[in-house]
Coordinates of C-alpha atoms in Angstrom, one line a residue:
Chain A
M1 CA 25.9 39.8 355.5
Y2 CA 27.2 38.3 352.1
E3 CA 26.2 33.9 350.8
E4 CA 28.1 31.3 350.6
L5 CA 28.3 30.7 347.3
L6 CA 27.8 27.2 345.6
E7 CA 30.3 27.6 343.3
D8 CA 32.7 26.2 346.1
I9 CA 30.6 23.6 346.6
A10 CA 30.6 22.5 342.9
Q11 CA 34.5 22.5 342.8
T12 CA 34.7 19.7 344.7
N13 CA 31.3 17.9 345.0
G14 CA 30.7 14.0 344.2
L15 CA 29.6 14.5 340.7
R16 CA 32.5 16.3 339.5
E17 CA 34.0 13.9 337.4
V18 CA 31.0 13.6 335.3
N19 CA 30.3 15.0 331.5
T20 CA 29.1 18.2 332.1
Y21 CA 26.3 17.2 329.4
L22 CA 24.5 15.0 331.4
K23 CA 24.3 16.8 334.7
L24 CA 23.4 19.5 332.6
A25 CA 20.5 17.4 330.5
T26 CA 19.0 16.4 334.5
G27 CA 18.7 19.6 335.4
L28 CA 17.1 21.0 332.4
G29 CA 15.2 18.0 331.7
A30 CA 14.2 17.3 335.1
I31 CA 13.1 22.0 334.6
L32 CA 11.0 20.5 331.9
L33 CA 9.4 18.0 332.3
C34 CA 8.5 20.4 336.0
L35 CA 6.7 23.1 333.9
L36 CA 4.9 20.2 332.2
S37 CA 3.2 18.8 334.0
R38 CA -0.3 19.4 335.7
S39 CA 0.1 18.2 339.1
F40 CA 2.0 18.7 341.5
V41 CA 3.0 14.4 342.2
A42 CA 5.3 14.9 339.3
P43 CA 7.4 18.2 340.6
L44 CA 7.3 16.3 344.2
Y45 CA 9.0 13.1 342.7
I46 CA 12.2 15.1 340.7
A47 CA 12.4 16.9 343.7
A48 CA 13.0 13.9 345.5
V49 CA 15.4 12.1 343.4
L50 CA 17.3 15.0 343.0
T51 CA 17.6 15.9 346.5
I52 CA 18.6 12.1 347.0
A53 CA 21.2 12.5 343.4
I54 CA 22.5 15.6 345.7
L55 CA 22.9 14.8 348.6
F56 CA 24.1 11.3 348.7
L57 CA 26.1 10.6 344.8
A58 CA 27.7 14.7 345.4
R59 CA 27.8 14.8 348.5
V60 CA 26.4 17.8 350.2
D61 CA 26.0 19.1 353.6
P62 CA 22.4 19.0 354.2
K63 CA 22.3 22.1 356.7
T64 CA 23.5 23.3 353.8
Y65 CA 21.4 22.4 351.0
G66 CA 18.6 23.4 353.3
E67 CA 19.5 26.7 354.0
L68 CA 19.3 27.7 350.4
F69 CA 15.2 27.1 349.9
I70 CA 14.7 29.8 352.5
I71 CA 15.1 33.2 350.4
P72 CA 13.2 31.4 347.8
L73 CA 10.6 29.5 349.6
W74 CA 9.9 32.3 351.6
F75 CA 9.0 34.7 348.3
G76 CA 7.3 31.5 346.9
I77 CA 4.9 31.7 350.0
M78 CA 3.9 35.5 350.2
S79 CA 3.7 34.7 345.8
V80 CA 1.6 31.2 346.1
V81 CA -1.0 33.3 349.1
A82 CA -1.1 36.2 346.5
I83 CA -2.7 33.3 343.6
I84 CA -4.7 31.6 346.5
L85 CA -6.5 34.7 347.1
V86 CA -7.6 35.8 343.9
S87 CA -8.5 32.5 342.1
G88 CA -11.6 31.3 342.9
G89 CA -13.6 28.2 341.8
G90 CA -15.2 24.9 343.8
E91 CA -16.3 24.8 347.1
V92 CA -15.9 28.3 348.7
Y93 CA -14.3 28.3 352.5
W94 CA -13.5 32.4 352.8
S95 CA -14.8 35.0 350.7
W96 CA -14.3 39.1 351.0
N97 CA -15.1 41.5 348.3
P98 CA -15.0 45.3 349.1
A99 CA -15.9 46.3 345.0
S100 CA -16.8 44.9 342.3
W101 CA -14.2 44.5 340.3
F102 CA -12.1 43.3 343.4
S103 CA -12.5 40.4 345.4
L104 CA -10.5 37.6 347.4
S105 CA -11.7 34.3 348.0
V106 CA -10.5 30.9 349.6
T107 CA -12.1 28.1 347.9
S108 CA -10.4 24.3 346.8
V109 CA -9.6 25.4 343.8
S110 CA -7.9 27.9 344.3
I111 CA -6.3 25.4 347.5
S112 CA -5.1 23.1 345.1
E113 CA -3.9 25.5 342.3
G114 CA -1.7 27.2 344.5
F115 CA -0.1 23.7 346.5
F116 CA 0.7 22.9 342.8
I117 CA 2.5 25.9 341.9
F118 CA 4.1 25.7 345.0
C119 CA 4.8 21.8 344.3
R120 CA 6.6 22.9 341.0
V121 CA 9.0 26.0 342.7
I122 CA 9.7 23.3 344.8
G123 CA 10.8 20.7 342.1
G124 CA 12.4 24.2 339.9
M125 CA 14.6 24.8 342.7
S126 CA 15.5 21.8 344.1
A127 CA 16.9 21.0 339.3
L128 CA 18.7 24.3 339.7
M129 CA 20.4 23.5 342.9
F130 CA 21.3 20.3 341.0
I131 CA 22.5 22.2 337.9
A132 CA 24.3 24.4 340.5
L133 CA 26.1 22.3 343.1
T134 CA 27.4 19.5 340.5
T135 CA 28.4 21.3 337.4
P136 CA 31.2 24.3 338.0
M137 CA 30.9 27.5 335.5
T138 CA 34.3 26.6 334.4
D139 CA 32.8 23.7 332.7
L140 CA 29.9 26.1 331.5
F141 CA 32.2 28.4 330.1
V142 CA 33.4 25.2 327.5
V143 CA 29.9 24.3 326.8
M144 CA 28.9 28.1 325.7
K145 CA 31.8 27.3 323.5
Q146 CA 30.2 25.0 322.1
C147 CA 27.2 26.1 321.6
R148 CA 28.6 28.9 319.7
I149 CA 27.6 31.7 322.1
P150 CA 28.6 35.0 321.0
E151 CA 32.8 34.9 322.3
A152 CA 32.1 39.2 323.3
V153 CA 29.4 37.1 325.8
I154 CA 31.6 34.8 326.9
D155 CA 34.9 36.9 327.8
L156 CA 32.7 38.9 329.5
A157 CA 31.2 36.3 331.4
M158 CA 34.8 34.8 332.1
M159 CA 35.6 38.5 333.1
I160 CA 32.5 39.1 335.8
Y161 CA 33.0 35.0 337.0
R162 CA 36.7 35.5 338.2
S163 CA 36.3 39.2 339.4
I164 CA 33.5 38.4 341.8
F165 CA 35.9 36.6 343.7
I166 CA 38.8 39.6 343.7
L167 CA 36.0 41.7 344.8
M168 CA 34.2 39.3 347.1
N169 CA 37.8 38.9 349.2
Q170 CA 38.2 43.0 349.5
L171 CA 34.4 43.1 350.7
V172 CA 34.8 41.0 353.1
Q173 CA 37.9 42.2 354.6
T174 CA 36.6 46.2 354.6
Y175 CA 33.2 45.0 356.3
Q176 CA 35.3 43.3 359.2
A177 CA 37.5 46.4 359.6
Q178 CA 34.0 48.3 360.0
V179 CA 32.7 45.7 362.2
M180 CA 35.3 46.3 364.4
R181 CA 34.9 50.4 364.4
L182 CA 31.2 49.6 365.3
G183 CA 30.3 50.7 361.9
Y184 CA 26.9 49.1 362.1
G185 CA 26.2 50.4 365.4
S186 CA 23.2 52.2 364.6
F187 CA 20.3 52.5 361.7
R188 CA 22.1 55.7 360.3
E189 CA 25.5 54.6 360.3
S190 CA 25.0 51.6 358.7
I191 CA 23.5 53.1 355.8
R192 CA 27.0 55.3 355.9
S193 CA 28.7 52.7 356.4
F194 CA 27.4 50.7 353.5
A195 CA 28.1 53.0 351.4
I196 CA 31.1 53.7 352.3
L197 CA 31.7 49.4 351.4
C198 CA 29.7 49.9 348.1
G199 CA 32.3 52.9 346.9
S200 CA 35.4 51.6 347.9
V201 CA 34.6 48.2 346.3
F202 CA 34.0 49.9 343.1
I203 CA 37.2 52.2 342.6
A204 CA 39.3 49.0 343.9
S205 CA 37.3 47.4 341.3
W206 CA 37.7 49.3 338.2
E207 CA 41.6 49.6 340.0
A208 CA 41.7 45.5 339.6
G209 CA 40.3 46.1 336.4
E210 CA 43.1 48.7 334.6
D211 CA 45.0 45.8 336.8
F212 CA 43.7 43.2 334.5
I213 CA 44.6 45.6 331.4
R214 CA 48.1 45.7 332.1
A215 CA 48.7 42.1 333.3
M216 CA 47.3 41.0 330.3
D217 CA 48.9 43.8 327.5
A218 CA 52.1 42.6 329.5
R219 CA 51.4 38.2 328.0
C220 CA 50.3 40.0 324.9
Y221 CA 46.8 39.9 324.4
S222 CA 45.3 40.7 321.3
G223 CA 41.2 41.5 322.8
K224 CA 40.4 37.2 322.8
F225 CA 40.8 34.7 325.4
V226 CA 41.4 31.1 325.2
V227 CA 39.3 28.5 326.8
L228 CA 41.0 24.7 327.2
G229 CA 38.3 22.7 328.2
E230 CA 38.6 19.6 327.7
N231 CA 35.1 17.6 328.3
R232 CA 34.9 13.7 330.5
P233 CA 33.6 11.2 328.0
I234 CA 30.0 10.1 328.5
E235 CA 30.2 7.1 331.4
A236 CA 27.7 4.3 330.9
V237 CA 26.5 4.4 334.6
P238 CA 25.4 8.0 334.6
A239 CA 23.7 7.9 331.5
L240 CA 21.9 5.1 332.3
A241 CA 20.9 6.6 335.5
L242 CA 20.2 9.7 333.3
A243 CA 17.7 7.7 331.0
A244 CA 16.2 6.1 334.1
F245 CA 15.4 9.3 335.6
L246 CA 14.1 10.9 332.9
I247 CA 11.9 8.1 331.9
T248 CA 10.1 7.1 335.2
S249 CA 9.7 11.5 336.0
S250 CA 8.0 11.3 332.2
L251 CA 5.9 8.6 333.2
V252 CA 5.2 10.1 336.6
V253 CA 4.0 13.3 334.7
V254 CA 1.9 11.5 332.0
I255 CA 0.3 8.9 335.0
S256 CA -0.4 11.5 337.1
G257 CA -2.0 13.7 334.6
S258 CA -3.8 16.1 336.3
T259 CA -4.4 14.9 340.1
T260 CA -4.9 17.9 342.6
L261 CA -5.0 18.1 345.9
L262 CA -8.9 18.2 347.3
Chain B
M1 CA 13.6 39.1 344.8
H2 CA 13.2 37.5 341.2
V3 CA 10.6 35.1 340.3
M4 CA 12.1 31.6 340.8
E5 CA 12.4 28.4 339.2
G6 CA 9.2 26.9 338.2
F7 CA 7.2 30.1 339.0
L8 CA 5.9 31.0 335.9
P9 CA 3.7 28.3 333.6
L10 CA 5.3 27.0 330.6
Q11 CA 4.0 29.1 328.2
W12 CA 4.7 32.9 330.0
A13 CA 8.1 31.4 330.4
V14 CA 8.7 31.4 327.0
F15 CA 6.8 34.6 326.3
W16 CA 9.2 36.7 328.4
W17 CA 12.7 35.0 326.9
V18 CA 10.9 35.6 324.0
V19 CA 10.5 39.6 324.9
A20 CA 14.0 39.5 326.9
L21 CA 16.2 38.0 323.8
P22 CA 16.1 40.5 320.9
C23 CA 17.1 43.4 323.3
L24 CA 19.6 41.1 324.3
G25 CA 21.0 40.9 320.7
Y26 CA 21.1 44.4 320.1
G27 CA 23.0 44.6 323.8
V28 CA 25.7 42.0 322.4
Y29 CA 25.7 44.4 319.3
Q30 CA 26.3 47.6 320.8
L31 CA 28.7 44.7 323.3
K32 CA 30.8 44.2 320.3
K33 CA 31.2 47.8 318.7
V34 CA 32.3 49.1 322.3
L35 CA 34.6 45.8 322.9
E36 CA 36.0 47.3 318.9
A37 CA 36.3 50.5 319.5
D38 CA 37.8 50.2 323.1
R39 CA 40.1 47.3 324.0
E40 CA 40.3 48.4 327.7
A41 CA 36.5 48.9 327.8
L42 CA 36.3 44.8 328.7
P43 CA 38.2 44.5 331.9
L44 CA 36.6 46.9 332.7
L45 CA 32.6 46.2 332.1
G46 CA 33.5 42.7 333.7
V47 CA 34.8 44.4 336.8
V48 CA 31.1 46.1 336.5
G49 CA 29.4 43.3 336.4
G50 CA 31.7 41.7 339.3
F51 CA 30.0 44.5 340.8
I52 CA 27.1 44.7 340.6
F53 CA 26.5 40.5 341.4
I54 CA 28.3 41.2 344.8
L55 CA 26.2 44.6 345.6
S56 CA 23.3 41.5 344.6
S57 CA 24.3 39.9 347.3
L58 CA 24.0 41.9 350.0
K59 CA 21.6 42.2 352.4
L60 CA 20.6 46.1 352.2
P61 CA 19.9 47.1 355.8
S62 CA 16.4 47.7 356.0
V63 CA 13.8 49.3 358.6
T64 CA 11.0 47.0 357.8
G65 CA 12.9 44.5 359.5
S66 CA 12.8 42.5 355.9
C67 CA 15.9 42.4 353.6
S68 CA 16.3 43.4 350.4
H69 CA 18.9 42.9 347.7
P70 CA 19.6 46.3 346.5
T71 CA 19.5 45.9 342.5
G72 CA 22.3 48.3 341.4
T73 CA 21.5 48.1 337.9
G74 CA 20.7 51.7 338.0
L75 CA 24.1 53.3 338.2
S76 CA 24.7 51.2 335.1
A77 CA 22.7 51.9 333.7
V78 CA 23.7 55.8 334.1
C79 CA 27.6 54.4 333.7
F80 CA 27.2 52.2 330.5
G81 CA 23.8 53.0 329.4
P82 CA 20.7 50.2 328.5
W83 CA 21.3 47.8 326.1
I84 CA 25.2 46.8 327.5
T85 CA 23.3 47.4 331.5
S86 CA 21.2 44.3 329.8
V87 CA 24.1 41.2 329.0
V88 CA 25.9 42.3 332.0
C89 CA 22.9 41.7 334.2
A90 CA 21.7 38.3 331.8
I91 CA 25.1 37.1 333.3
V92 CA 24.9 38.2 336.7
L93 CA 21.0 36.6 336.5
L94 CA 22.9 33.9 335.3
F95 CA 25.6 33.0 338.0
Q96 CA 22.8 34.8 340.7
S97 CA 21.0 31.7 339.6
L98 CA 24.0 28.8 340.1
F99 CA 26.2 30.2 342.7
L100 CA 23.0 31.7 344.9
A101 CA 20.5 29.3 343.9
H102 CA 18.3 33.8 342.9
G103 CA 15.6 33.2 340.2
G104 CA 15.9 30.7 338.0
L105 CA 16.8 29.1 334.4
S106 CA 13.6 29.2 332.5
T107 CA 12.8 32.0 334.6
L108 CA 15.6 33.9 333.5
G109 CA 13.9 36.0 330.8
A110 CA 11.3 37.4 333.0
N111 CA 13.7 38.5 335.6
L112 CA 16.2 39.4 332.4
V113 CA 13.1 42.1 331.3
S114 CA 12.2 43.0 334.5
M115 CA 16.1 43.7 336.6
G116 CA 17.9 44.1 333.2
I117 CA 15.4 46.0 330.5
V118 CA 12.4 48.1 332.1
G119 CA 14.5 48.7 335.1
P120 CA 17.7 50.2 333.6
L121 CA 15.8 51.9 330.5
I122 CA 13.9 53.7 333.3
G123 CA 16.8 55.1 335.2
W124 CA 18.8 55.3 332.2
G125 CA 15.7 57.8 330.6
I126 CA 15.0 59.8 334.0
Y127 CA 18.6 60.5 333.5
R128 CA 19.3 61.4 330.3
L129 CA 16.3 63.7 330.8
L130 CA 17.6 65.7 333.4
R131 CA 21.7 65.6 332.4
N132 CA 21.8 69.0 330.7
T133 CA 19.9 70.6 333.5
K134 CA 20.2 72.5 336.3
V135 CA 18.7 69.8 338.7
N136 CA 21.2 68.9 341.1
M137 CA 23.3 66.0 340.0
Y138 CA 22.8 63.5 343.3
L139 CA 19.2 64.2 343.0
T140 CA 19.8 62.2 339.5
V141 CA 21.5 59.4 340.5
F142 CA 18.8 58.6 343.3
L143 CA 15.8 59.5 340.9
A144 CA 17.5 57.4 338.7
V145 CA 18.8 54.4 340.8
A146 CA 16.0 54.2 343.1
L147 CA 12.7 54.9 339.9
A148 CA 15.2 51.5 338.2
D149 CA 14.9 49.8 341.2
I150 CA 11.4 50.3 342.2
F151 CA 10.1 49.7 338.1
T152 CA 12.2 46.5 338.3
Y153 CA 9.7 45.4 341.2
V154 CA 6.8 47.2 339.2
T155 CA 7.0 44.6 336.0
T156 CA 8.0 41.1 338.4
S157 CA 3.9 42.5 339.9
L158 CA 3.1 42.6 336.3
E159 CA 4.7 39.5 334.8
L160 CA 3.1 37.5 337.6
A161 CA 0.0 39.6 337.4
L162 CA -0.4 38.4 334.2
A163 CA 0.2 34.2 334.5
Y164 CA -2.3 34.2 336.9
P165 CA -5.3 37.0 336.6
A166 CA -7.9 37.1 339.6
E167 CA -10.7 35.3 339.4
V168 CA -13.2 38.3 340.0
G169 CA -11.3 41.8 337.6
G170 CA -9.0 39.7 335.9
F171 CA -5.4 41.0 335.1
V172 CA -6.2 44.4 337.1
S173 CA -6.8 43.2 340.7
S174 CA -4.9 40.6 340.9
L175 CA -2.0 43.5 339.7
V176 CA -3.3 45.5 342.5
L177 CA -3.0 42.6 345.1
F178 CA 0.9 41.8 343.6
L179 CA 1.9 45.5 343.6
G180 CA 0.3 45.5 347.2
I181 CA 3.0 42.5 348.1
F182 CA 6.1 44.0 345.8
A183 CA 6.2 47.4 344.9
L184 CA 4.6 48.5 347.8
T185 CA 7.1 47.9 350.4
Q186 CA 9.8 47.6 348.2
V187 CA 9.2 51.4 348.2
P188 CA 11.3 52.4 351.1
L189 CA 13.9 49.9 350.0
A190 CA 14.8 51.5 346.7
V191 CA 14.4 54.7 349.1
I192 CA 17.2 53.7 350.2
E193 CA 19.1 52.4 347.5
G194 CA 18.2 55.6 345.7
I195 CA 20.6 57.1 349.1
I196 CA 23.2 54.6 349.5
L197 CA 23.9 54.6 345.1
T198 CA 23.8 58.3 345.6
L199 CA 26.4 58.1 348.6
V200 CA 28.5 55.7 346.2
F201 CA 28.4 58.1 343.6
K202 CA 29.4 60.6 345.9
Y203 CA 32.1 58.8 347.1
I204 CA 33.3 58.0 343.5
V205 CA 33.3 61.7 342.7
A206 CA 35.5 63.0 346.0
L207 CA 38.2 60.1 345.3
K208 CA 38.2 58.7 341.5
P209 CA 36.8 61.2 339.6
D210 CA 38.2 60.3 335.9
I211 CA 36.2 57.6 335.8
L212 CA 33.3 59.2 336.0
V213 CA 34.6 62.0 333.3
R214 CA 36.2 58.9 330.9
L215 CA 32.4 57.4 330.7
N216 CA 31.6 60.6 329.8
V217 CA 28.4 60.4 333.3
F218 CA 28.0 64.3 333.3
P219 CA 30.0 67.1 331.6
E220 CA 33.3 67.8 333.6
E221 CA 33.2 70.8 334.7
K222 CA 30.1 69.3 336.5
I223 CA 31.9 66.7 338.5
R224 CA 34.6 69.1 339.0
A225 CA 32.8 71.9 340.4
A226 CA 31.2 68.7 342.9
Q227 CA 34.3 67.3 343.3
S228 CA 36.0 70.6 345.0
E229 CA 32.9 71.0 347.1
A230 CA 33.0 66.9 348.1

């Protein structure tokens, strides 16, 4: 029904105490290197290193981590198949030309291209997961503030963040009550129940918003939030690990050049 | 479904960021204006953002057996206008990529253009066109929501086709293929999302119409009349 929030894992992960900028540099650096790479080797290398870091340093449950890949990979496979069909070049294995302007084919170059994009998605996803699983949003608000993101946006982001957890609770309770009363028995019934669920959560969230205003007014809310955040110091070991990761990954990007699968 | 991390080549990821940023800037400007005028707006926008997030983390019941996520942006565009929706959407997309591993950071620009800018603009446009006509209020909401959903996926197809044009027929035949995969399979889901959010709207009209009156979504007499029917 609803999916597990990575935030819960991030709050308790093994790399929680590492400086936020180091973790962000790891993830964002890995994303950039994946996009710069012209070969499938570097994204796979990055995915392997980050997966090891996520499983052993951040101590994330391997099953949870694996399940996170299912939905994006489904979208990925569909899109990669489309790319293999439309692109061409090299040896032709299969082709279909229903019209002069439309042709589908599977060739050696298109398979290599599709495989390369697929690897880049895996590399990029693992970099994204690294940030998601090791850095709680509360730490990112501090970084956003230091990066001079407009205050209105940060305030709104914090309000949304807060309300997600309130609404999630409400939603789970209502949903369970509906399931208990066979609210999702038939398709027609489930459309009705789902609409009632969304409607009641919307009204509940509106009332939660009004309660917020009253509660904040009672505490002399002046229209601005204060973010109290301290960043942990940059320590030698994580900094060296980051440097080693970025240097070796860059080397792999350069050395692998434009190696292709076929 | 959003374009996920690593799917777009670097130049296209940057290109969509460049397209998205001015719209986002204008949204932030509008947001600041609204917050200065009405200090109560912030918590309300916050819960709406939370609502969009929750809605898009739910799996929609679907006929085809596959699952899809409602975008929820149509309703927000109708209530708050497209530009503020784009800021809320940017935050929601960031949270989705970091909380649920949906979408990505380099592709956030592209996702923002499809889900946060084009979809809401289309939905809002339809709503503005029909708002003061005799067209039924629920039909208006249904059309705005369903078309916002469909055009989100049409834009996604466009983004993918631009990044990966076909060898024969180039951009156009690539677009046909991606539209076939994403936009066509999305049509029944968009209809279901339209039905569901219209029912949500009806539920709000019946139980808490003052929200809609305050946001001036529809003329007050129309809402009151609908409430006495509901």
